[in-house]
């Protein structure tokens, strides 16, 4: 999403925007920014941090949801859950184990705080200082325990890090540490987000840990309940490809 109240859909392989929808809903002002996004598990619903006053540093943010299932040809519906009670949210991360939604504040006024967000009311609690002043991205590592963030352009040079640094944040006390504390690696200074790439297999028609390779057309193909994988399937003919996945309980 970007300033102006739209959400964009990006092809991850080509890096191209292929769809854009205006965000609409009760209580939205004419001008607002979406400053962070996070998917709800196993759904097409996004948590979104909104800034209703983009021109005012430190203005109170809102937590909202965007239902991608209900998007129309030109718009996507937004439900504003409520004010967070803190400034601009620079990153959101949902704990995959317990469902807790965490956030970090960004900007020059109230940046660098680590918060827990109520997914019903939007209210922020457990507001702890990370030790930094501007964190613009937040993401859990695949272990569901380690939190990473990136420092934004408003990071105070007197603080432990500099803009573009990757940092680890303790989800239990909110304190952060710079990963490359020695400054060995130079990082871009204008990073605004962070995400982990899912474990997947890049080989066409190949799968790790499976007894045989999936075919283009195979009925009743099954794997054990402990096996999972990602597939990239090239389509060499016109007309596209239909894939049916039958998920059943053991």
PDB file of C-alpha atoms in Angstrom:
ATOM      1  CA  UNK A   1       0.000   0.000   0.000  1.00  0.00           C
ATOM      2  CA  UNK A   2       1.113   3.597  -0.413  1.00  0.00           C
ATOM      3  CA  UNK A   3       0.175   7.160   0.479  1.00  0.00           C
ATOM      4  CA  UNK A   4      -3.094   8.105  -1.151  1.00  0.00           C
ATOM      5  CA  UNK A   5      -5.062   5.196   0.301  1.00  0.00           C
ATOM      6  CA  UNK A   6      -4.520   2.425  -2.239  1.00  0.00           C
ATOM      7  CA  UNK A   7      -3.347  -1.166  -2.020  1.00  0.00           C
ATOM      8  CA  UNK A   8      -1.239  -2.580  -4.830  1.00  0.00           C
ATOM      9  CA  UNK A   9      -0.740  -6.187  -5.891  1.00  0.00           C
ATOM     10  CA  UNK A  10       2.802  -7.024  -7.018  1.00  0.00           C
ATOM     11  CA  UNK A  11       4.034  -9.995  -9.026  1.00  0.00           C
ATOM     12  CA  UNK A  12       6.882 -11.371  -6.828  1.00  0.00           C
ATOM     13  CA  UNK A  13       8.720 -12.876  -9.802  1.00  0.00           C
ATOM     14  CA  UNK A  14       8.627  -9.843 -12.095  1.00  0.00           C
ATOM     15  CA  UNK A  15       8.402  -7.071  -9.478  1.00  0.00           C
ATOM     16  CA  UNK A  16       5.551  -5.481 -11.422  1.00  0.00           C
ATOM     17  CA  UNK A  17       2.330  -3.976 -10.060  1.00  0.00           C
ATOM     18  CA  UNK A  18      -0.510  -5.775 -11.818  1.00  0.00           C
ATOM     19  CA  UNK A  19      -3.466  -4.427  -9.845  1.00  0.00           C
ATOM     20  CA  UNK A  20      -4.269  -1.411  -7.696  1.00  0.00           C
ATOM     21  CA  UNK A  21      -7.387  -0.773  -5.599  1.00  0.00           C
ATOM     22  CA  UNK A  22      -8.510   2.294  -3.656  1.00  0.00           C
ATOM     23  CA  UNK A  23      -9.181   1.682   0.051  1.00  0.00           C
ATOM     24  CA  UNK A  24     -12.654   2.662   1.234  1.00  0.00           C
ATOM     25  CA  UNK A  25     -14.526   2.453   4.512  1.00  0.00           C
ATOM     26  CA  UNK A  26     -16.250   4.328   7.315  1.00  0.00           C
ATOM     27  CA  UNK A  27     -14.075   6.823   9.165  1.00  0.00           C
ATOM     28  CA  UNK A  28     -11.325   7.110   6.542  1.00  0.00           C
ATOM     29  CA  UNK A  29     -10.153  10.677   5.810  1.00  0.00           C
ATOM     30  CA  UNK A  30      -9.529  11.986   2.323  1.00  0.00           C
ATOM     31  CA  UNK A  31      -5.754  11.752   2.740  1.00  0.00           C
ATOM     32  CA  UNK A  32      -4.097   8.964   4.692  1.00  0.00           C
ATOM     33  CA  UNK A  33      -1.125   6.622   4.488  1.00  0.00           C
ATOM     34  CA  UNK A  34      -0.756   2.881   4.982  1.00  0.00           C
ATOM     35  CA  UNK A  35       2.523   2.499   6.866  1.00  0.00           C
ATOM     36  CA  UNK A  36       2.640  -1.260   7.567  1.00  0.00           C
ATOM     37  CA  UNK A  37       0.870  -4.471   6.527  1.00  0.00           C
ATOM     38  CA  UNK A  38       0.658  -8.024   7.914  1.00  0.00           C
ATOM     39  CA  UNK A  39      -1.456 -10.977   6.800  1.00  0.00           C
ATOM     40  CA  UNK A  40      -3.765 -12.781   9.175  1.00  0.00           C
ATOM     41  CA  UNK A  41      -2.829 -16.494   9.100  1.00  0.00           C
ATOM     42  CA  UNK A  42      -4.523 -18.660   6.476  1.00  0.00           C
ATOM     43  CA  UNK A  43      -6.628 -15.794   5.165  1.00  0.00           C
ATOM     44  CA  UNK A  44      -6.730 -12.993   2.635  1.00  0.00           C
ATOM     45  CA  UNK A  45      -7.280 -10.387   5.339  1.00  0.00           C
ATOM     46  CA  UNK A  46      -4.527  -7.889   6.113  1.00  0.00           C
ATOM     47  CA  UNK A  47      -3.835  -5.972   9.276  1.00  0.00           C
ATOM     48  CA  UNK A  48      -2.892  -2.420   8.291  1.00  0.00           C
ATOM     49  CA  UNK A  49      -1.394   0.473  10.234  1.00  0.00           C
ATOM     50  CA  UNK A  50      -2.854   3.781   9.060  1.00  0.00           C
ATOM     51  CA  UNK A  51      -1.592   7.340   9.432  1.00  0.00           C
ATOM     52  CA  UNK A  52      -4.508   9.782   9.206  1.00  0.00           C
ATOM     53  CA  UNK A  53      -2.200  12.835   9.257  1.00  0.00           C
ATOM     54  CA  UNK A  54       0.793  12.058   7.032  1.00  0.00           C
ATOM     55  CA  UNK A  55       1.993  15.669   7.149  1.00  0.00           C
ATOM     56  CA  UNK A  56       2.121  15.714  10.988  1.00  0.00           C
ATOM     57  CA  UNK A  57       5.062  13.789  12.494  1.00  0.00           C
ATOM     58  CA  UNK A  58       4.104  11.730  15.536  1.00  0.00           C
ATOM     59  CA  UNK A  59       0.353  11.749  14.864  1.00  0.00           C
ATOM     60  CA  UNK A  60      -1.649   8.883  16.390  1.00  0.00           C
ATOM     61  CA  UNK A  61      -1.868   5.828  14.154  1.00  0.00           C
ATOM     62  CA  UNK A  62      -4.853   3.506  13.627  1.00  0.00           C
ATOM     63  CA  UNK A  63      -5.082  -0.241  13.247  1.00  0.00           C
ATOM     64  CA  UNK A  64      -7.385  -1.531  10.515  1.00  0.00           C
ATOM     65  CA  UNK A  65      -8.133  -4.627   8.466  1.00  0.00           C
ATOM     66  CA  UNK A  66      -8.305  -4.909   4.676  1.00  0.00           C
ATOM     67  CA  UNK A  67     -10.431  -7.749   3.310  1.00  0.00           C
ATOM     68  CA  UNK A  68      -8.908  -8.790  -0.014  1.00  0.00           C
ATOM     69  CA  UNK A  69     -11.714 -11.319  -0.513  1.00  0.00           C
ATOM     70  CA  UNK A  70     -14.205  -8.463  -0.800  1.00  0.00           C
ATOM     71  CA  UNK A  71     -12.240  -6.290  -3.227  1.00  0.00           C
ATOM     72  CA  UNK A  72     -14.176  -5.054  -6.216  1.00  0.00           C
ATOM     73  CA  UNK A  73     -13.008  -3.842  -9.629  1.00  0.00           C
ATOM     74  CA  UNK A  74     -11.765  -0.522  -8.195  1.00  0.00           C
ATOM     75  CA  UNK A  75     -11.889  -0.674  -4.372  1.00  0.00           C
ATOM     76  CA  UNK A  76     -11.056  -2.800  -1.317  1.00  0.00           C
ATOM     77  CA  UNK A  77     -13.017  -2.453   1.958  1.00  0.00           C
ATOM     78  CA  UNK A  78     -11.285  -1.272   5.137  1.00  0.00           C
ATOM     79  CA  UNK A  79     -12.505  -1.683   8.718  1.00  0.00           C
ATOM     80  CA  UNK A  80     -10.864   0.746  11.140  1.00  0.00           C
ATOM     81  CA  UNK A  81     -10.464  -1.071  14.481  1.00  0.00           C
ATOM     82  CA  UNK A  82      -9.410   2.011  16.442  1.00  0.00           C
ATOM     83  CA  UNK A  83      -6.540   4.336  17.441  1.00  0.00           C
ATOM     84  CA  UNK A  84      -3.364   2.707  18.691  1.00  0.00           C
ATOM     85  CA  UNK A  85      -2.480   5.493  21.109  1.00  0.00           C
ATOM     86  CA  UNK A  86       1.045   5.695  19.675  1.00  0.00           C
ATOM     87  CA  UNK A  87       2.650   7.400  16.682  1.00  0.00           C
ATOM     88  CA  UNK A  88       3.274   6.085  13.207  1.00  0.00           C
ATOM     89  CA  UNK A  89       3.662   2.284  13.021  1.00  0.00           C
ATOM     90  CA  UNK A  90       6.652   1.378  10.860  1.00  0.00           C
ATOM     91  CA  UNK A  91       6.229  -2.405  10.960  1.00  0.00           C
ATOM     92  CA  UNK A  92       3.781  -5.149  11.979  1.00  0.00           C
ATOM     93  CA  UNK A  93       4.537  -8.797  12.740  1.00  0.00           C
ATOM     94  CA  UNK A  94       2.142 -11.530  13.831  1.00  0.00           C
ATOM     95  CA  UNK A  95       3.535 -14.239  16.101  1.00  0.00           C
ATOM     96  CA  UNK A  96       2.735 -17.488  14.225  1.00  0.00           C
ATOM     97  CA  UNK A  97       2.615 -19.466  17.458  1.00  0.00           C
ATOM     98  CA  UNK A  98       0.339 -17.444  19.772  1.00  0.00           C
ATOM     99  CA  UNK A  99      -1.285 -14.956  17.371  1.00  0.00           C
ATOM    100  CA  UNK A 100       0.049 -11.838  19.117  1.00  0.00           C
ATOM    101  CA  UNK A 101       0.341  -8.805  16.821  1.00  0.00           C
ATOM    102  CA  UNK A 102       3.479  -6.747  17.448  1.00  0.00           C
ATOM    103  CA  UNK A 103       4.379  -3.339  16.080  1.00  0.00           C
ATOM    104  CA  UNK A 104       7.234  -0.850  16.072  1.00  0.00           C
ATOM    105  CA  UNK A 105       6.937   2.913  15.799  1.00  0.00           C
ATOM    106  CA  UNK A 106       8.832   4.965  13.254  1.00  0.00           C
ATOM    107  CA  UNK A 107       9.481   8.622  12.566  1.00  0.00           C
ATOM    108  CA  UNK A 108      11.334  11.469  14.224  1.00  0.00           C
ATOM    109  CA  UNK A 109       8.874  12.160  17.081  1.00  0.00           C
ATOM    110  CA  UNK A 110       7.915   8.901  18.802  1.00  0.00           C
ATOM    111  CA  UNK A 111       9.847   6.278  16.848  1.00  0.00           C
ATOM    112  CA  UNK A 112      11.634   3.254  18.231  1.00  0.00           C
ATOM    113  CA  UNK A 113       8.970   1.842  20.548  1.00  0.00           C
ATOM    114  CA  UNK A 114       7.937  -1.824  20.592  1.00  0.00           C
ATOM    115  CA  UNK A 115       4.221  -2.467  21.183  1.00  0.00           C
ATOM    116  CA  UNK A 116       1.582  -5.187  21.328  1.00  0.00           C
ATOM    117  CA  UNK A 117      -1.579  -4.310  19.406  1.00  0.00           C
ATOM    118  CA  UNK A 118      -5.073  -5.403  20.387  1.00  0.00           C
ATOM    119  CA  UNK A 119      -6.557  -6.951  17.222  1.00  0.00           C
ATOM    120  CA  UNK A 120     -10.095  -6.044  18.332  1.00  0.00           C
ATOM    121  CA  UNK A 121      -9.700  -2.413  19.448  1.00  0.00           C
ATOM    122  CA  UNK A 122      -6.372  -1.441  17.858  1.00  0.00           C
ATOM    123  CA  UNK A 123      -5.031  -0.186  21.201  1.00  0.00           C
ATOM    124  CA  UNK A 124      -1.280  -0.509  21.809  1.00  0.00           C
ATOM    125  CA  UNK A 125       0.101  -1.810  25.093  1.00  0.00           C
ATOM    126  CA  UNK A 126       3.448  -3.029  26.483  1.00  0.00           C
ATOM    127  CA  UNK A 127       5.118   0.065  25.062  1.00  0.00           C
ATOM    128  CA  UNK A 128       8.862  -0.499  25.515  1.00  0.00           C
ATOM    129  CA  UNK A 129      11.764   1.410  24.068  1.00  0.00           C
ATOM    130  CA  UNK A 130      13.903  -0.652  21.692  1.00  0.00           C
ATOM    131  CA  UNK A 131      16.947   1.551  22.127  1.00  0.00           C
ATOM    132  CA  UNK A 132      16.545   2.933  18.599  1.00  0.00           C
ATOM    133  CA  UNK A 133      14.603   5.918  17.282  1.00  0.00           C
ATOM    134  CA  UNK A 134      13.178   4.854  13.896  1.00  0.00           C
ATOM    135  CA  UNK A 135      12.240   1.256  12.980  1.00  0.00           C
ATOM    136  CA  UNK A 136      10.525   0.903   9.614  1.00  0.00           C
ATOM    137  CA  UNK A 137      10.078  -2.852   9.251  1.00  0.00           C
ATOM    138  CA  UNK A 138       9.345  -5.859  11.457  1.00  0.00           C
ATOM    139  CA  UNK A 139       9.244  -9.581  10.680  1.00  0.00           C
ATOM    140  CA  UNK A 140       9.461 -12.908  12.499  1.00  0.00           C
ATOM    141  CA  UNK A 141      12.119 -15.379  11.454  1.00  0.00           C
ATOM    142  CA  UNK A 142      10.782 -18.804  10.385  1.00  0.00           C
ATOM    143  CA  UNK A 143      11.411 -20.097  13.934  1.00  0.00           C
ATOM    144  CA  UNK A 144       8.534 -17.917  15.190  1.00  0.00           C
ATOM    145  CA  UNK A 145      10.744 -16.595  17.986  1.00  0.00           C
ATOM    146  CA  UNK A 146      13.313 -14.202  16.571  1.00  0.00           C
ATOM    147  CA  UNK A 147      12.110 -10.749  15.501  1.00  0.00           C
ATOM    148  CA  UNK A 148      14.041  -8.660  13.001  1.00  0.00           C
ATOM    149  CA  UNK A 149      13.626  -5.024  12.053  1.00  0.00           C
ATOM    150  CA  UNK A 150      15.366  -2.393   9.935  1.00  0.00           C
ATOM    151  CA  UNK A 151      16.294   1.131  10.957  1.00  0.00           C
ATOM    152  CA  UNK A 152      14.774   4.010   9.000  1.00  0.00           C
ATOM    153  CA  UNK A 153      16.199   7.253   7.663  1.00  0.00           C
ATOM    154  CA  UNK A 154      15.262   9.165  10.864  1.00  0.00           C
ATOM    155  CA  UNK A 155      17.432   6.936  13.046  1.00  0.00           C
ATOM    156  CA  UNK A 156      19.438   9.071  15.474  1.00  0.00           C
ATOM    157  CA  UNK A 157      23.184   8.689  14.734  1.00  0.00           C
ATOM    158  CA  UNK A 158      23.816   8.918  18.488  1.00  0.00           C
ATOM    159  CA  UNK A 159      21.831   5.670  18.970  1.00  0.00           C
ATOM    160  CA  UNK A 160      23.561   2.274  18.572  1.00  0.00           C
ATOM    161  CA  UNK A 161      22.612   1.877  14.924  1.00  0.00           C
ATOM    162  CA  UNK A 162      22.509   3.817  11.657  1.00  0.00           C
ATOM    163  CA  UNK A 163      19.837   3.978   8.907  1.00  0.00           C
ATOM    164  CA  UNK A 164      19.599   0.665   7.064  1.00  0.00           C
ATOM    165  CA  UNK A 165      20.907  -1.501   9.908  1.00  0.00           C
ATOM    166  CA  UNK A 166      19.298  -4.901  10.507  1.00  0.00           C
ATOM    167  CA  UNK A 167      18.362  -5.347  14.175  1.00  0.00           C
ATOM    168  CA  UNK A 168      17.059  -8.141  16.398  1.00  0.00           C
ATOM    169  CA  UNK A 169      14.276  -7.332  18.859  1.00  0.00           C
ATOM    170  CA  UNK A 170      13.482  -9.356  21.972  1.00  0.00           C
ATOM    171  CA  UNK A 171       9.708  -9.926  21.910  1.00  0.00           C
ATOM    172  CA  UNK A 172       9.631 -10.321  25.696  1.00  0.00           C
ATOM    173  CA  UNK A 173      11.242  -7.032  26.702  1.00  0.00           C
ATOM    174  CA  UNK A 174      11.306  -5.047  23.460  1.00  0.00           C
ATOM    175  CA  UNK A 175      15.030  -4.334  23.497  1.00  0.00           C
ATOM    176  CA  UNK A 176      16.935  -4.370  20.225  1.00  0.00           C
ATOM    177  CA  UNK A 177      20.505  -5.047  19.151  1.00  0.00           C
ATOM    178  CA  UNK A 178      22.265  -4.381  15.858  1.00  0.00           C
ATOM    179  CA  UNK A 179      23.067  -7.608  13.992  1.00  0.00           C
ATOM    180  CA  UNK A 180      26.195  -6.209  12.334  1.00  0.00           C
ATOM    181  CA  UNK A 181      27.379  -4.191  15.337  1.00  0.00           C
ATOM    182  CA  UNK A 182      30.904  -3.909  13.914  1.00  0.00           C
ATOM    183  CA  UNK A 183      29.598  -2.253  10.745  1.00  0.00           C
ATOM    184  CA  UNK A 184      31.372  -4.700   8.440  1.00  0.00           C
ATOM    185  CA  UNK A 185      28.635  -4.676   5.801  1.00  0.00           C
ATOM    186  CA  UNK A 186      27.279  -1.509   4.207  1.00  0.00           C
ATOM    187  CA  UNK A 187      23.471  -1.419   4.016  1.00  0.00           C
ATOM    188  CA  UNK A 188      21.104   0.771   1.978  1.00  0.00           C
ATOM    189  CA  UNK A 189      19.970   3.656   4.182  1.00  0.00           C
ATOM    190  CA  UNK A 190      16.432   3.956   2.801  1.00  0.00           C
ATOM    191  CA  UNK A 191      14.938   0.548   3.668  1.00  0.00           C
ATOM    192  CA  UNK A 192      11.262   0.673   4.650  1.00  0.00           C
ATOM    193  CA  UNK A 193      10.331  -3.001   5.052  1.00  0.00           C
ATOM    194  CA  UNK A 194      11.584  -6.511   5.671  1.00  0.00           C
ATOM    195  CA  UNK A 195      10.277 -10.006   4.906  1.00  0.00           C
ATOM    196  CA  UNK A 196      11.507 -13.597   4.952  1.00  0.00           C
ATOM    197  CA  UNK A 197      11.272 -15.636   1.773  1.00  0.00           C
ATOM    198  CA  UNK A 198       9.407 -18.913   2.418  1.00  0.00           C
ATOM    199  CA  UNK A 199      11.343 -22.159   2.122  1.00  0.00           C
ATOM    200  CA  UNK A 200      10.649 -23.439  -1.356  1.00  0.00           C
ATOM    201  CA  UNK A 201      12.027 -25.506  -4.179  1.00  0.00           C
ATOM    202  CA  UNK A 202      13.067 -23.659  -7.347  1.00  0.00           C
ATOM    203  CA  UNK A 203      13.512 -26.747  -9.562  1.00  0.00           C
ATOM    204  CA  UNK A 204      10.632 -27.221 -12.038  1.00  0.00           C
ATOM    205  CA  UNK A 205       8.592 -30.337 -11.242  1.00  0.00           C
ATOM    206  CA  UNK A 206      10.929 -31.176  -8.346  1.00  0.00           C
ATOM    207  CA  UNK A 207      10.081 -31.604  -4.691  1.00  0.00           C
ATOM    208  CA  UNK A 208      12.278 -32.088  -1.671  1.00  0.00           C
ATOM    209  CA  UNK A 209      11.589 -35.047   0.569  1.00  0.00           C
ATOM    210  CA  UNK A 210       9.032 -36.681  -1.734  1.00  0.00           C
ATOM    211  CA  UNK A 211       9.293 -40.184  -3.102  1.00  0.00           C
ATOM    212  CA  UNK A 212       8.566 -39.099  -6.676  1.00  0.00           C
ATOM    213  CA  UNK A 213       8.201 -35.977  -8.738  1.00  0.00           C
ATOM    214  CA  UNK A 214       4.739 -34.447  -9.245  1.00  0.00           C
ATOM    215  CA  UNK A 215       3.484 -34.705 -12.801  1.00  0.00           C
ATOM    216  CA  UNK A 216       1.652 -32.192 -14.945  1.00  0.00           C
ATOM    217  CA  UNK A 217      -1.484 -34.317 -14.842  1.00  0.00           C
ATOM    218  CA  UNK A 218      -1.859 -36.897 -12.096  1.00  0.00           C
ATOM    219  CA  UNK A 219      -5.052 -37.832 -10.265  1.00  0.00           C
ATOM    220  CA  UNK A 220      -5.139 -38.795  -6.583  1.00  0.00           C
ATOM    221  CA  UNK A 221      -1.520 -37.864  -5.999  1.00  0.00           C
ATOM    222  CA  UNK A 222      -0.947 -37.912  -2.224  1.00  0.00           C
ATOM    223  CA  UNK A 223       1.813 -37.250   0.276  1.00  0.00           C
ATOM    224  CA  UNK A 224       2.059 -38.008   3.951  1.00  0.00           C
ATOM    225  CA  UNK A 225       0.692 -35.525   6.480  1.00  0.00           C
ATOM    226  CA  UNK A 226       4.225 -34.557   7.529  1.00  0.00           C
ATOM    227  CA  UNK A 227       5.377 -33.530   4.046  1.00  0.00           C
ATOM    228  CA  UNK A 228       4.944 -30.149   2.459  1.00  0.00           C
ATOM    229  CA  UNK A 229       6.608 -28.248  -0.344  1.00  0.00           C
ATOM    230  CA  UNK A 230       6.389 -25.386  -2.845  1.00  0.00           C
ATOM    231  CA  UNK A 231       6.353 -25.994  -6.576  1.00  0.00           C
ATOM    232  CA  UNK A 232       7.172 -23.835  -9.549  1.00  0.00           C
ATOM    233  CA  UNK A 233       5.430 -25.284 -12.602  1.00  0.00           C
ATOM    234  CA  UNK A 234       6.275 -23.787 -16.026  1.00  0.00           C
ATOM    235  CA  UNK A 235       3.402 -23.635 -18.522  1.00  0.00           C
ATOM    236  CA  UNK A 236       4.613 -24.121 -22.080  1.00  0.00           C
ATOM    237  CA  UNK A 237       1.225 -24.150 -23.813  1.00  0.00           C
ATOM    238  CA  UNK A 238      -1.521 -21.597 -24.347  1.00  0.00           C
ATOM    239  CA  UNK A 239      -4.573 -21.700 -22.130  1.00  0.00           C
ATOM    240  CA  UNK A 240      -2.992 -21.792 -18.684  1.00  0.00           C
ATOM    241  CA  UNK A 241      -2.814 -24.471 -16.032  1.00  0.00           C
ATOM    242  CA  UNK A 242      -5.417 -25.803 -13.609  1.00  0.00           C
ATOM    243  CA  UNK A 243      -4.216 -27.142 -10.253  1.00  0.00           C
ATOM    244  CA  UNK A 244      -6.564 -28.773  -7.728  1.00  0.00           C
ATOM    245  CA  UNK A 245      -5.327 -29.363  -4.203  1.00  0.00           C
ATOM    246  CA  UNK A 246      -7.382 -31.754  -2.098  1.00  0.00           C
ATOM    247  CA  UNK A 247      -6.627 -31.190   1.600  1.00  0.00           C
ATOM    248  CA  UNK A 248      -8.002 -33.863   3.934  1.00  0.00           C
ATOM    249  CA  UNK A 249      -7.623 -34.578   7.605  1.00  0.00           C
ATOM    250  CA  UNK A 250      -5.650 -37.695   8.466  1.00  0.00           C
TER     251      UNK A 250
END
